[in-house]
mmCIF file of C-alpha atoms in Angstrom:
data_model
loop_
_atom_site.group_PDB
_atom_site.id
_atom_site.type_symbol
_atom_site.label_atom_id
_atom_site.label_comp_id
_atom_site.label_asym_id
_atom_site.label_seq_id
_atom_site.Cartn_x
_atom_site.Cartn_y
_atom_site.Cartn_z
ATOM 1 C CA MET A 3 119.787 87.790 63.364
ATOM 2 C CA LYS A 4 119.746 91.563 63.756
ATOM 3 C CA ARG A 5 115.930 91.611 63.770
ATOM 4 C CA LEU A 6 115.819 88.929 66.445
ATOM 5 C CA LEU A 7 118.144 90.962 68.640
ATOM 6 C CA ILE A 8 115.969 94.052 68.190
ATOM 7 C CA VAL A 9 112.832 92.068 69.097
ATOM 8 C CA VAL A 10 114.514 90.667 72.223
ATOM 9 C CA VAL A 11 115.687 94.133 73.333
ATOM 10 C CA LEU A 12 112.223 95.620 72.751
ATOM 11 C CA ALA A 13 110.562 92.758 74.651
ATOM 12 C CA ALA A 14 112.959 93.206 77.575
ATOM 13 C CA GLY A 15 112.279 96.949 77.582
ATOM 14 C CA ALA A 16 108.534 96.338 77.570
ATOM 15 C CA LEU A 17 108.885 93.867 80.449
ATOM 16 C CA VAL A 18 110.925 96.343 82.495
ATOM 17 C CA ALA A 19 108.344 99.082 81.802
ATOM 18 C CA TYR A 20 105.486 96.774 82.824
ATOM 19 C CA ASN A 21 107.261 95.737 86.028
ATOM 20 C CA TYR A 22 107.972 99.367 86.881
ATOM 21 C CA ALA A 23 104.328 100.307 86.315
ATOM 22 C CA THR A 24 102.978 97.456 88.437
ATOM 23 C CA THR A 25 105.565 97.141 91.216
ATOM 24 C CA GLY A 26 107.326 100.499 91.260
ATOM 25 C CA SER A 27 110.771 98.978 90.838
ATOM 26 C CA ILE A 28 112.921 98.740 87.736
ATOM 27 C CA THR A 29 113.582 95.023 87.304
ATOM 28 C CA LEU A 30 113.440 92.509 84.514
ATOM 29 C CA VAL A 31 111.743 89.908 86.701
ATOM 30 C CA PRO A 32 109.097 91.034 89.236
ATOM 31 C CA SER A 33 110.020 90.473 92.865
ATOM 32 C CA GLY A 34 106.561 90.232 94.355
ATOM 33 C CA GLY A 35 105.683 93.895 94.479
ATOM 34 C CA VAL A 36 105.063 96.188 97.383
ATOM 35 C CA SER A 37 104.214 94.820 100.818
ATOM 36 C CA VAL A 38 100.797 95.345 102.351
ATOM 37 C CA GLU A 39 102.306 97.627 105.001
ATOM 38 C CA ASP A 40 104.015 99.789 102.390
ATOM 39 C CA ARG A 41 100.792 99.996 100.420
ATOM 40 C CA GLU A 42 98.776 101.074 103.480
ATOM 41 C CA VAL A 43 101.272 103.804 104.369
ATOM 42 C CA SER A 44 101.356 104.914 100.733
ATOM 43 C CA GLU A 45 97.555 105.134 100.597
ATOM 44 C CA LEU A 46 97.512 107.287 103.736
ATOM 45 C CA ARG A 47 100.218 109.523 102.244
ATOM 46 C CA GLN A 48 98.191 109.938 99.046
ATOM 47 C CA ARG A 49 95.071 110.819 101.034
ATOM 48 C CA PHE A 50 97.067 113.345 103.060
ATOM 49 C CA GLU A 51 98.515 114.936 99.911
ATOM 50 C CA ARG A 52 94.999 115.217 98.428
ATOM 51 C CA ALA A 53 93.725 116.822 101.639
ATOM 52 C CA ARG A 54 96.626 119.270 101.667
ATOM 53 C CA THR A 55 95.915 120.184 98.044
ATOM 54 C CA GLN A 56 92.207 120.679 98.771
ATOM 55 C CA PHE A 57 93.074 122.895 101.729
ATOM 56 C CA ALA A 58 95.342 125.059 99.569
ATOM 57 C CA GLN A 59 92.679 125.292 96.847
ATOM 58 C CA ALA A 60 90.064 126.385 99.372
ATOM 59 C CA HIS A 61 92.363 129.124 100.646
ATOM 60 C CA ARG A 62 93.124 130.322 97.118
ATOM 61 C CA ALA A 63 89.414 130.426 96.280
ATOM 62 C CA ALA A 64 88.721 132.441 99.415
ATOM 63 C CA ALA A 65 91.577 134.841 98.743
ATOM 64 C CA ILE A 66 90.873 135.423 95.064
ATOM 65 C CA GLY A 67 87.118 135.419 94.835
ATOM 66 C CA GLY A 68 86.053 136.061 98.387
ATOM 67 C CA VAL A 69 84.164 132.767 98.282
ATOM 68 C CA ASP A 70 83.067 131.256 101.588
ATOM 69 C CA THR A 71 85.096 128.053 101.794
ATOM 70 C CA THR A 72 84.733 127.298 105.490
ATOM 71 C CA GLY A 73 82.892 124.061 104.714
ATOM 72 C CA ASP A 74 85.692 122.889 102.436
ATOM 73 C CA VAL A 75 88.324 123.775 105.018
ATOM 74 C CA GLU A 76 86.441 122.037 107.830
ATOM 75 C CA ALA A 77 85.932 118.897 105.728
ATOM 76 C CA THR A 78 89.608 118.835 104.826
ATOM 77 C CA LEU A 79 90.699 119.280 108.439
ATOM 78 C CA ALA A 80 88.326 116.492 109.496
ATOM 79 C CA ASP A 81 89.857 114.250 106.820
ATOM 80 C CA VAL A 82 93.362 115.074 108.086
ATOM 81 C CA GLY A 83 92.197 114.158 111.603
ATOM 82 C CA ARG A 84 90.943 110.793 110.333
ATOM 83 C CA ILE A 85 94.235 110.212 108.539
ATOM 84 C CA GLU A 86 96.123 111.043 111.739
ATOM 85 C CA ARG A 87 94.063 108.537 113.757
ATOM 86 C CA GLU A 88 94.389 105.810 111.107
ATOM 87 C CA LEU A 89 98.133 106.426 110.914
ATOM 88 C CA ALA A 90 98.501 106.116 114.695
ATOM 89 C CA ALA A 91 96.654 102.780 114.607
ATOM 90 C CA LEU A 92 98.695 101.595 111.624
ATOM 91 C CA LYS A 93 102.009 102.492 113.261
ATOM 92 C CA LYS A 94 101.226 100.079 116.107
ATOM 93 C CA ARG A 95 100.916 97.191 113.602
ATOM 94 C CA LEU A 96 103.899 97.930 111.361
ATOM 95 C CA THR A 97 106.823 95.515 111.446
ATOM 96 C CA SER A 98 109.094 96.356 108.499
ATOM 97 C CA PRO A 99 111.672 99.106 109.116
ATOM 98 C CA PRO A 100 111.068 100.895 105.777
ATOM 99 C CA SER A 101 107.328 101.065 106.482
ATOM 100 C CA ILE A 102 107.970 102.317 110.007
ATOM 101 C CA ARG A 103 110.287 105.067 108.691
ATOM 102 C CA GLU A 104 107.767 106.086 106.034
ATOM 103 C CA ALA A 105 104.974 106.175 108.629
ATOM 104 C CA GLU A 106 107.125 108.314 110.946
ATOM 105 C CA ASP A 107 107.849 110.740 108.099
ATOM 106 C CA LEU A 108 104.153 110.938 107.280
ATOM 107 C CA SER A 109 103.296 111.402 110.947
ATOM 108 C CA ARG A 110 105.690 114.359 111.160
ATOM 109 C CA ALA A 111 104.208 115.892 107.993
ATOM 110 C CA VAL A 112 100.655 115.514 109.308
ATOM 111 C CA ALA A 113 101.622 116.997 112.685
ATOM 112 C CA GLU A 114 103.322 119.948 110.973
ATOM 113 C CA PHE A 115 100.267 120.544 108.777
ATOM 114 C CA SER A 116 97.966 120.371 111.804
ATOM 115 C CA ARG A 117 100.190 122.800 113.708
ATOM 116 C CA GLN A 118 100.191 125.274 110.810
ATOM 117 C CA THR A 119 96.432 125.169 110.339
ATOM 118 C CA ARG A 120 95.529 125.822 113.952
#
């Protein structure tokens, strides 16, 4: 009986871990996952974070080694511009309040980054 209880607890733990990995929420039974809108905003946020990291790396390389990184910086700024345009178009289509809030937060972060880099 004790072994059965241990197996059940381990199986439930594995199910919770799997659901967390696939849906991002800690539940025993999956609830359908993340909405398409949330996923689109999340993808734009990830792209923005990558661009911000690339921008910082280009500046560090220029400061430390005196390497010409203008091409990297320009490409990153162009990518941020594309993200900004895609985000503006996405915000017009969003309907769920959490997605709208997340898009507004991302929009503010992108605007702040653009302001700092000009």
